[in-house]
PDB file of C-alpha atoms and ligand atoms in Angstrom:
ATOM      1  CA  MET R   1      83.291  91.943  89.487  1.00  0.00           C
ATOM      2  CA  SER R   2      86.647  90.294  88.723  1.00  0.00           C
ATOM      3  CA  ASP R   3      88.938  89.468  91.638  1.00  0.00           C
ATOM      4  CA  GLN R   4      92.046  89.623  89.458  1.00  0.00           C
ATOM      5  CA  ARG R   5      94.503  92.284  90.689  1.00  0.00           C
ATOM      6  CA  GLU R   6      95.548  94.777  88.009  1.00  0.00           C
ATOM      7  CA  VAL R   7      98.892  96.549  88.283  1.00  0.00           C
ATOM      8  CA  ALA R   8      98.527 100.083  89.609  1.00  0.00           C
ATOM      9  CA  THR R   9     100.769 103.083  89.007  1.00  0.00           C
ATOM     10  CA  ILE R  10     101.162 105.319  92.021  1.00  0.00           C
ATOM     11  CA  ILE R  11     102.547 108.803  91.604  1.00  0.00           C
ATOM     12  CA  GLY R  12     104.202 110.052  94.764  1.00  0.00           C
ATOM     13  CA  GLY R  13     106.906 108.646  97.036  1.00  0.00           C
ATOM     14  CA  PRO R  14     106.642 106.940 100.438  1.00  0.00           C
ATOM     15  CA  VAL R  15     107.846 109.990 102.364  1.00  0.00           C
ATOM     16  CA  SER R  16     104.233 111.163 101.989  1.00  0.00           C
ATOM     17  CA  PRO R  17     101.902 109.656 104.627  1.00  0.00           C
ATOM     18  CA  TYR R  18      99.015 109.727 102.154  1.00  0.00           C
ATOM     19  CA  VAL R  19     101.080 107.735  99.640  1.00  0.00           C
ATOM     20  CA  ARG R  20     102.056 105.261 102.365  1.00  0.00           C
ATOM     21  CA  LYS R  21      98.383 104.756 103.246  1.00  0.00           C
ATOM     22  CA  VAL R  22      97.651 103.782  99.632  1.00  0.00           C
ATOM     23  CA  LEU R  23     100.778 101.593  99.318  1.00  0.00           C
ATOM     24  CA  ALA R  24      99.855  99.779 102.553  1.00  0.00           C
ATOM     25  CA  VAL R  25      96.322  99.157 101.251  1.00  0.00           C
ATOM     26  CA  CYS R  26      97.717  97.837  97.943  1.00  0.00           C
ATOM     27  CA  THR R  27     100.021  95.515  99.886  1.00  0.00           C
ATOM     28  CA  LEU R  28      97.236  94.286 102.202  1.00  0.00           C
ATOM     29  CA  LYS R  29      95.039  93.579  99.192  1.00  0.00           C
ATOM     30  CA  GLY R  30      97.786  92.060  97.052  1.00  0.00           C
ATOM     31  CA  VAL R  31      97.526  94.753  94.347  1.00  0.00           C
ATOM     32  CA  PRO R  32     100.868  94.956  92.533  1.00  0.00           C
ATOM     33  CA  TYR R  33     102.110  98.501  91.976  1.00  0.00           C
ATOM     34  CA  ARG R  34     104.861 100.553  90.447  1.00  0.00           C
ATOM     35  CA  VAL R  35     105.777 103.947  91.798  1.00  0.00           C
ATOM     36  CA  ASP R  36     106.861 107.267  90.338  1.00  0.00           C
ATOM     37  CA  PRO R  37     108.282 108.615  93.610  1.00  0.00           C
ATOM     38  CA  ILE R  38     108.009 112.326  92.879  1.00  0.00           C
ATOM     39  CA  VAL R  39     107.883 114.994  95.543  1.00  0.00           C
ATOM     40  CA  PRO R  40     104.669 116.851  94.568  1.00  0.00           C
ATOM     41  CA  PHE R  41     106.310 120.295  94.378  1.00  0.00           C
ATOM     42  CA  PHE R  42     108.445 118.935  91.502  1.00  0.00           C
ATOM     43  CA  GLY R  43     105.502 117.710  89.425  1.00  0.00           C
ATOM     44  CA  ASN R  44     105.554 118.701  85.738  1.00  0.00           C
ATOM     45  CA  GLU R  45     102.636 119.895  83.578  1.00  0.00           C
ATOM     46  CA  GLU R  46     101.365 116.343  83.111  1.00  0.00           C
ATOM     47  CA  PHE R  47     101.268 115.999  86.904  1.00  0.00           C
ATOM     48  CA  SER R  48      99.140 119.198  87.105  1.00  0.00           C
ATOM     49  CA  ARG R  49      96.795 117.721  84.516  1.00  0.00           C
ATOM     50  CA  LEU R  50      96.381 114.452  86.446  1.00  0.00           C
ATOM     51  CA  SER R  51      96.335 116.061  89.900  1.00  0.00           C
ATOM     52  CA  PRO R  52      94.686 119.487  89.684  1.00  0.00           C
ATOM     53  CA  LEU R  53      95.514 120.221  93.338  1.00  0.00           C
ATOM     54  CA  ARG R  54      99.145 119.154  92.579  1.00  0.00           C
ATOM     55  CA  ARG R  55      98.997 116.600  95.372  1.00  0.00           C
ATOM     56  CA  VAL R  56     100.200 113.040  95.748  1.00  0.00           C
ATOM     57  CA  PRO R  57      99.121 110.273  95.633  1.00  0.00           C
ATOM     58  CA  VAL R  58      97.695 109.853  92.156  1.00  0.00           C
ATOM     59  CA  PHE R  59      96.527 106.337  91.357  1.00  0.00           C
ATOM     60  CA  ILE R  60      96.188 104.921  87.835  1.00  0.00           C
ATOM     61  CA  ASP R  61      95.057 101.440  86.840  1.00  0.00           C
ATOM     62  CA  ASP R  62      93.291  99.855  83.877  1.00  0.00           C
ATOM     63  CA  GLN R  63      89.992 101.562  84.830  1.00  0.00           C
ATOM     64  CA  VAL R  64      90.587 104.836  86.673  1.00  0.00           C
ATOM     65  CA  THR R  65      92.875 107.759  87.319  1.00  0.00           C
ATOM     66  CA  LEU R  66      92.208 108.986  90.859  1.00  0.00           C
ATOM     67  CA  CYS R  67      93.464 111.610  93.282  1.00  0.00           C
ATOM     68  CA  ASP R  68      93.093 111.631  97.070  1.00  0.00           C
ATOM     69  CA  SER R  69      94.153 108.738  99.283  1.00  0.00           C
ATOM     70  CA  THR R  70      90.658 108.235 100.751  1.00  0.00           C
ATOM     71  CA  VAL R  71      89.006 108.059  97.338  1.00  0.00           C
ATOM     72  CA  ILE R  72      91.720 105.659  96.157  1.00  0.00           C
ATOM     73  CA  CYS R  73      91.440 103.396  99.229  1.00  0.00           C
ATOM     74  CA  GLU R  74      87.638 103.249  98.975  1.00  0.00           C
ATOM     75  CA  TYR R  75      87.944 102.327  95.301  1.00  0.00           C
ATOM     76  CA  LEU R  76      90.421  99.561  96.161  1.00  0.00           C
ATOM     77  CA  ASP R  77      88.144  98.278  98.937  1.00  0.00           C
ATOM     78  CA  GLU R  78      85.162  98.151  96.593  1.00  0.00           C
ATOM     79  CA  ARG R  79      87.024  96.675  93.633  1.00  0.00           C
ATOM     80  CA  TYR R  80      89.024  94.142  95.670  1.00  0.00           C
ATOM     81  CA  PRO R  81      86.802  93.346  98.665  1.00  0.00           C
ATOM     82  CA  SER R  82      89.186  90.862 100.259  1.00  0.00           C
ATOM     83  CA  PRO R  83      90.434  91.619 102.833  1.00  0.00           C
ATOM     84  CA  ARG R  84      87.808  94.231 103.757  1.00  0.00           C
ATOM     85  CA  LEU R  85      89.401  97.423 105.072  1.00  0.00           C
ATOM     86  CA  MET R  86      86.141  99.172 105.991  1.00  0.00           C
ATOM     87  CA  PRO R  87      83.658  97.746 108.527  1.00  0.00           C
ATOM     88  CA  SER R  88      80.352  96.632 106.984  1.00  0.00           C
ATOM     89  CA  ASP R  89      78.014  97.952 109.709  1.00  0.00           C
ATOM     90  CA  PRO R  90      76.727 101.402 108.573  1.00  0.00           C
ATOM     91  CA  ALA R  91      77.367 103.150 111.903  1.00  0.00           C
ATOM     92  CA  GLN R  92      80.888 101.735 112.211  1.00  0.00           C
ATOM     93  CA  ARG R  93      81.534 102.572 108.578  1.00  0.00           C
ATOM     94  CA  ALA R  94      80.498 106.171 109.168  1.00  0.00           C
ATOM     95  CA  ARG R  95      82.773 106.349 112.227  1.00  0.00           C
ATOM     96  CA  ALA R  96      85.655 104.924 110.156  1.00  0.00           C
ATOM     97  CA  ARG R  97      85.045 107.575 107.493  1.00  0.00           C
ATOM     98  CA  TRP R  98      85.005 110.370 110.060  1.00  0.00           C
ATOM     99  CA  LEU R  99      88.234 109.284 111.771  1.00  0.00           C
ATOM    100  CA  GLU R 100      89.919 108.923 108.378  1.00  0.00           C
ATOM    101  CA  GLU R 101      88.715 112.404 107.412  1.00  0.00           C
ATOM    102  CA  TYR R 102      89.865 113.851 110.742  1.00  0.00           C
ATOM    103  CA  ALA R 103      93.293 112.257 110.307  1.00  0.00           C
ATOM    104  CA  ASP R 104      93.691 113.326 106.663  1.00  0.00           C
ATOM    105  CA  THR R 105      92.576 116.886 107.285  1.00  0.00           C
ATOM    106  CA  ARG R 106      93.463 117.907 110.827  1.00  0.00           C
ATOM    107  CA  PHE R 107      96.292 115.534 111.841  1.00  0.00           C
ATOM    108  CA  GLY R 108      97.655 116.015 108.302  1.00  0.00           C
ATOM    109  CA  ASN R 109      97.466 119.785 108.501  1.00  0.00           C
ATOM    110  CA  VAL R 110      99.339 119.908 111.805  1.00  0.00           C
ATOM    111  CA  THR R 111     101.858 117.173 110.978  1.00  0.00           C
ATOM    112  CA  ILE R 112     102.566 117.948 107.345  1.00  0.00           C
ATOM    113  CA  TRP R 113     101.854 121.643 106.785  1.00  0.00           C
ATOM    114  CA  GLN R 114     102.693 123.048 110.201  1.00  0.00           C
ATOM    115  CA  ILE R 115     105.564 120.751 111.256  1.00  0.00           C
ATOM    116  CA  PHE R 116     107.081 118.584 108.465  1.00  0.00           C
ATOM    117  CA  TYR R 117     106.797 121.338 105.831  1.00  0.00           C
ATOM    118  CA  HIS R 118     108.623 123.895 107.977  1.00  0.00           C
ATOM    119  CA  THR R 119     111.177 121.407 109.348  1.00  0.00           C
ATOM    120  CA  VAL R 120     112.058 119.477 106.180  1.00  0.00           C
ATOM    121  CA  ILE R 121     110.414 120.771 102.965  1.00  0.00           C
ATOM    122  CA  ALA R 122     110.969 124.523 103.355  1.00  0.00           C
ATOM    123  CA  PRO R 123     114.716 124.249 104.094  1.00  0.00           C
ATOM    124  CA  PHE R 124     115.577 121.283 101.866  1.00  0.00           C
ATOM    125  CA  VAL R 125     113.251 121.847  98.876  1.00  0.00           C
ATOM    126  CA  PHE R 126     112.816 125.632  98.844  1.00  0.00           C
ATOM    127  CA  GLY R 127     116.060 126.651 100.586  1.00  0.00           C
ATOM    128  CA  LYS R 128     114.167 128.697 103.203  1.00  0.00           C
ATOM    129  CA  GLU R 129     115.025 129.317 106.837  1.00  0.00           C
ATOM    130  CA  ARG R 130     113.254 127.032 109.317  1.00  0.00           C
ATOM    131  CA  ASP R 131     110.318 128.865 110.909  1.00  0.00           C
ATOM    132  CA  THR R 132     111.122 127.602 114.397  1.00  0.00           C
ATOM    133  CA  ALA R 133     108.478 129.735 116.141  1.00  0.00           C
ATOM    134  CA  ARG R 134     105.788 128.281 113.912  1.00  0.00           C
ATOM    135  CA  ILE R 135     107.036 124.713 114.451  1.00  0.00           C
ATOM    136  CA  GLU R 136     107.157 125.268 118.223  1.00  0.00           C
ATOM    137  CA  ARG R 137     103.594 126.630 118.239  1.00  0.00           C
ATOM    138  CA  ALA R 138     102.347 123.642 116.242  1.00  0.00           C
ATOM    139  CA  VAL R 139     104.115 121.136 118.498  1.00  0.00           C
ATOM    140  CA  THR R 140     103.084 122.704 121.802  1.00  0.00           C
ATOM    141  CA  GLN R 141      99.585 123.996 120.953  1.00  0.00           C
ATOM    142  CA  GLU R 142      98.068 122.321 117.895  1.00  0.00           C
ATOM    143  CA  LEU R 143      99.469 118.787 118.086  1.00  0.00           C
ATOM    144  CA  PRO R 144      98.234 118.244 121.692  1.00  0.00           C
ATOM    145  CA  LYS R 145      94.660 119.133 120.652  1.00  0.00           C
ATOM    146  CA  VAL R 146      94.805 116.491 117.918  1.00  0.00           C
ATOM    147  CA  MET R 147      96.359 113.908 120.220  1.00  0.00           C
ATOM    148  CA  ASP R 148      93.791 114.600 122.969  1.00  0.00           C
ATOM    149  CA  TYR R 149      91.023 113.907 120.476  1.00  0.00           C
ATOM    150  CA  LEU R 150      92.697 110.718 119.192  1.00  0.00           C
ATOM    151  CA  GLU R 151      93.284 109.559 122.777  1.00  0.00           C
ATOM    152  CA  GLN R 152      89.511 109.647 123.362  1.00  0.00           C
ATOM    153  CA  HIS R 153      88.853 107.542 120.264  1.00  0.00           C
ATOM    154  CA  ALA R 154      91.795 105.126 120.380  1.00  0.00           C
ATOM    155  CA  PRO R 155      90.941 101.470 121.060  1.00  0.00           C
ATOM    156  CA  ALA R 156      92.303  99.998 124.307  1.00  0.00           C
ATOM    157  CA  GLU R 157      93.626  97.040 122.328  1.00  0.00           C
ATOM    158  CA  GLY R 158      93.762  95.872 118.719  1.00  0.00           C
ATOM    159  CA  PHE R 159      92.338  98.171 116.068  1.00  0.00           C
ATOM    160  CA  LEU R 160      89.320 100.497 115.834  1.00  0.00           C
ATOM    161  CA  PHE R 161      87.100  97.678 114.554  1.00  0.00           C
ATOM    162  CA  ALA R 162      87.486  93.901 114.503  1.00  0.00           C
ATOM    163  CA  ASP R 163      90.103  93.996 111.729  1.00  0.00           C
ATOM    164  CA  ILE R 164      92.531  96.643 110.611  1.00  0.00           C
ATOM    165  CA  SER R 165      90.787  99.390 108.611  1.00  0.00           C
ATOM    166  CA  THR R 166      91.853 102.300 106.453  1.00  0.00           C
ATOM    167  CA  ALA R 167      90.878 104.543 109.399  1.00  0.00           C
ATOM    168  CA  ASP R 168      93.605 102.891 111.540  1.00  0.00           C
ATOM    169  CA  LEU R 169      96.074 103.340 108.706  1.00  0.00           C
ATOM    170  CA  ALA R 170      95.022 106.959 108.073  1.00  0.00           C
ATOM    171  CA  VAL R 171      95.893 107.930 111.650  1.00  0.00           C
ATOM    172  CA  ALA R 172      99.057 105.884 112.122  1.00  0.00           C
ATOM    173  CA  VAL R 173     100.791 107.017 108.915  1.00  0.00           C
ATOM    174  CA  PHE R 174     101.456 110.480 110.365  1.00  0.00           C
ATOM    175  CA  GLU R 175     103.638 109.346 113.265  1.00  0.00           C
ATOM    176  CA  PRO R 176     106.764 108.661 111.153  1.00  0.00           C
ATOM    177  CA  ASN R 177     106.604 112.167 109.627  1.00  0.00           C
ATOM    178  CA  LEU R 178     106.583 113.591 113.155  1.00  0.00           C
ATOM    179  CA  ARG R 179     109.600 111.449 114.053  1.00  0.00           C
ATOM    180  CA  TRP R 180     111.375 112.552 110.847  1.00  0.00           C
ATOM    181  CA  SER R 181     110.706 116.122 112.039  1.00  0.00           C
ATOM    182  CA  ARG R 182     112.332 115.199 115.391  1.00  0.00           C
ATOM    183  CA  VAL R 183     108.987 115.307 117.238  1.00  0.00           C
ATOM    184  CA  GLU R 184     108.312 112.400 119.601  1.00  0.00           C
ATOM    185  CA  LEU R 185     104.757 111.780 120.793  1.00  0.00           C
ATOM    186  CA  ASP R 186     104.526 111.632 124.596  1.00  0.00           C
ATOM    187  CA  LYS R 187     103.572 108.047 125.509  1.00  0.00           C
ATOM    188  CA  ALA R 188     102.732 108.981 129.114  1.00  0.00           C
ATOM    189  CA  ARG R 189     100.374 111.791 128.052  1.00  0.00           C
ATOM    190  CA  TRP R 190      98.641 109.837 125.250  1.00  0.00           C
ATOM    191  CA  PRO R 191      99.079 106.153 126.211  1.00  0.00           C
ATOM    192  CA  ARG R 192      96.144 104.719 124.254  1.00  0.00           C
ATOM    193  CA  ALA R 193      96.692 106.682 121.065  1.00  0.00           C
ATOM    194  CA  THR R 194     100.453 106.085 120.923  1.00  0.00           C
ATOM    195  CA  ALA R 195     100.085 102.359 121.687  1.00  0.00           C
ATOM    196  CA  TRP R 196      97.370 102.058 119.007  1.00  0.00           C
ATOM    197  CA  MET R 197      99.558 103.788 116.405  1.00  0.00           C
ATOM    198  CA  ALA R 198     102.461 101.525 117.372  1.00  0.00           C
ATOM    199  CA  ARG R 199     100.279  98.413 116.840  1.00  0.00           C
ATOM    200  CA  VAL R 200      99.271  99.656 113.391  1.00  0.00           C
ATOM    201  CA  ALA R 201     102.900 100.511 112.578  1.00  0.00           C
ATOM    202  CA  GLU R 202     103.889  96.893 113.332  1.00  0.00           C
ATOM    203  CA  VAL R 203     101.538  95.451 110.694  1.00  0.00           C
ATOM    204  CA  PRO R 204     104.024  94.198 108.050  1.00  0.00           C
ATOM    205  CA  ALA R 205     102.303  96.045 105.157  1.00  0.00           C
ATOM    206  CA  VAL R 206     102.688  99.301 107.111  1.00  0.00           C
ATOM    207  CA  ALA R 207     106.163  98.602 108.502  1.00  0.00           C
ATOM    208  CA  SER R 208     107.561  97.889 105.043  1.00  0.00           C
ATOM    209  CA  VAL R 209     106.354 101.165 103.484  1.00  0.00           C
ATOM    210  CA  THR R 210     107.468 103.174 106.538  1.00  0.00           C
ATOM    211  CA  LYS R 211     110.906 101.635 106.123  1.00  0.00           C
ATOM    212  CA  LEU R 212     110.969 102.807 102.494  1.00  0.00           C
ATOM    213  CA  GLY R 213     110.007 106.344 103.576  1.00  0.00           C
ATOM    214  CA  GLY R 214     112.747 106.341 106.223  1.00  0.00           C
ATOM    215  CA  MET R 215     115.279 105.191 103.651  1.00  0.00           C
ATOM    216  CA  LEU R 216     114.348 108.108 101.349  1.00  0.00           C
ATOM    217  CA  MET R 217     114.537 110.551 104.270  1.00  0.00           C
ATOM    218  CA  ARG R 218     118.185 109.566 104.674  1.00  0.00           C
ATOM    219  CA  ALA R 219     118.966 110.032 100.940  1.00  0.00           C
ATOM    220  CA  SER R 220     121.315 112.889 100.194  1.00  0.00           C
ATOM    221  CA  SER R 221     119.299 114.070  97.161  1.00  0.00           C
ATOM    222  CA  LEU R 222     115.862 113.632  95.594  1.00  0.00           C
ATOM    223  CA  GLU R 223     117.529 112.259  92.445  1.00  0.00           C
ATOM    224  CA  GLN R 224     118.467 109.157  94.431  1.00  0.00           C
ATOM    225  CA  HIS R 225     114.884 108.247  95.311  1.00  0.00           C
ATOM    226  CA  ARG R 226     114.148 106.202  92.191  1.00  0.00           C
ATOM    227  CA  SER R 227     117.345 104.152  92.350  1.00  0.00           C
ATOM    228  CA  LEU R 228     117.099 103.588  96.113  1.00  0.00           C
ATOM    229  CA  LEU R 229     113.553 102.250  95.767  1.00  0.00           C
ATOM    230  CA  ALA R 230     114.540 100.047  92.829  1.00  0.00           C
ATOM    231  CA  GLU R 231     117.464  98.643  94.860  1.00  0.00           C
ATOM    232  CA  ALA R 232     115.002  97.923  97.696  1.00  0.00           C
ATOM    233  CA  GLY R 233     112.947  95.810  95.271  1.00  0.00           C
ATOM    234  CA  VAL R 234     110.145  98.323  94.556  1.00  0.00           C
ATOM    235  CA  ALA R 235     108.932  98.498  90.940  1.00  0.00           C
ATOM    236  CA  VAL R 236     109.575 102.013  89.663  1.00  0.00           C
ATOM    237  CA  THR R 237     107.948 103.545  86.541  1.00  0.00           C
ATOM    238  CA  GLU R 238     110.130 103.993  83.466  1.00  0.00           C
ATOM    239  CA  ALA R 239     109.069 107.613  82.963  1.00  0.00           C
ATOM    240  CA  THR R 240     108.716 110.258  85.636  1.00  0.00           C
ATOM    241  CA  LEU R 241     106.433 113.268  86.077  1.00  0.00           C
ATOM    242  CA  ALA R 242     109.194 115.124  87.942  1.00  0.00           C
ATOM    243  CA  ALA R 243     110.239 118.555  86.652  1.00  0.00           C
ATOM    244  CA  PRO R 244     113.742 119.945  87.218  1.00  0.00           C
ATOM    245  CA  LYS R 245     112.558 122.784  89.459  1.00  0.00           C
ATOM    246  CA  PRO R 246     110.001 122.917  92.303  1.00  0.00           C
ATOM    247  CA  GLN R 247     106.827 125.024  92.249  1.00  0.00           C
ATOM    248  CA  GLN R 248     105.174 126.530  95.296  1.00  0.00           C
ATOM    249  CA  SER R 249     102.110 124.602  96.443  1.00  0.00           C
ATOM    250  CA  PRO R 250      98.702 125.940  95.325  1.00  0.00           C
ATOM    251  CA  ALA R 251      97.755 125.572  99.031  1.00  0.00           C
ATOM    252  CA  LEU R 252     100.279 128.266  99.946  1.00  0.00           C
ATOM    253  CA  MET R 253      99.478 130.717  97.111  1.00  0.00           C
TER     254      MET R 253
HETATM  255  N1  GSH F   1      93.611 114.712 101.009  1.00  0.00           N
HETATM  256  C1  GSH F   1      94.766 114.342 100.221  1.00  0.00           C
HETATM  257  C2  GSH F   1      95.991 115.033 100.769  1.00  0.00           C
HETATM  258  C3  GSH F   1      97.235 114.722  99.936  1.00  0.00           C
HETATM  259  C4  GSH F   1      98.374 115.671 100.286  1.00  0.00           C
HETATM  260  O1  GSH F   1      98.203 116.727 100.906  1.00  0.00           O
HETATM  261  N2  GSH F   1      99.583 115.263  99.861  1.00  0.00           N
HETATM  262  C5  GSH F   1     100.737 116.111 100.078  1.00  0.00           C
HETATM  263  C6  GSH F   1     101.986 115.276 100.257  1.00  0.00           C
HETATM  264  S1  GSH F   1     102.117 114.610 101.879  1.00  0.00           S
HETATM  265  C7  GSH F   1     100.954 116.938  98.829  1.00  0.00           C
HETATM  266  O2  GSH F   1     100.876 116.429  97.746  1.00  0.00           O
HETATM  267  N3  GSH F   1     101.239 118.219  99.018  1.00  0.00           N
HETATM  268  C8  GSH F   1     101.574 119.106  97.957  1.00  0.00           C
HETATM  269  C9  GSH F   1     100.672 120.301  97.909  1.00  0.00           C
HETATM  270  O3  GSH F   1      99.619 120.320  98.558  1.00  0.00           O
HETATM  271  O4  GSH F   1     101.047 121.218  97.173  1.00  0.00           O
HETATM  272  C10 GSH F   1      94.894 112.821 100.226  1.00  0.00           C
HETATM  273  O5  GSH F   1      94.368 112.187 101.142  1.00  0.00           O
HETATM  274  O6  GSH F   1      95.488 112.264  99.293  1.00  0.00           O
END
């Protein structure tokens, strides 16, 4: 297995937590990448072909075209084993997989579909009224259940395992999307989980991609995303899979 890092193309912008997880893993492993920072709802027909669920990230390199951040991160960990981002002990590895799955599915559902979608995407992408009752229900009823669970599993110090893992990343990447939705996690109620996420957020590979996402959140239009990233020193693809008009998500049909 060659240790040479091949350039990867990543479809999807750093406002997406799942894209940030993959960008952070590329950075930690020294995999150079270029980005087509589309918002998935604007993907064209080629995007539908590459990503049948019409989701970002999509990852393309000299060997594979992959969807799903977990599949992509596992591929990167197997192809470029250094530094390892999954523990080697089978029981710890299984625990890492479960926490990553829990974060992707449940924390993601509450943060992205129930809160960020209704706070940011529905009004700004689809021109819909904010569903404030739904957001309130998610913040007061669903988010606490997720945070209670994470509080039980959060490490008292450091990361989940000896070194940072994709499971740590998978959890911590959702916090900025909550903040961008004007939802602050209560540090007194969930001290271990919030402190753990803050430690992960401080890792330079994570902090740099979060900063890029924050920059795009402040952009006045989606058209600016490519040029803003390029100005920030991120390699951007020449062509884009963005279409002029958004499509409703298959998840909401
Ligand atoms: N399990 C997927 C989830 C990816 C995902 O839901 N991405 C969101 C962006 S944050 C998306 O593309 N949503 C568009 C849609 O579902 O229509 C992963 O880990 O990559």
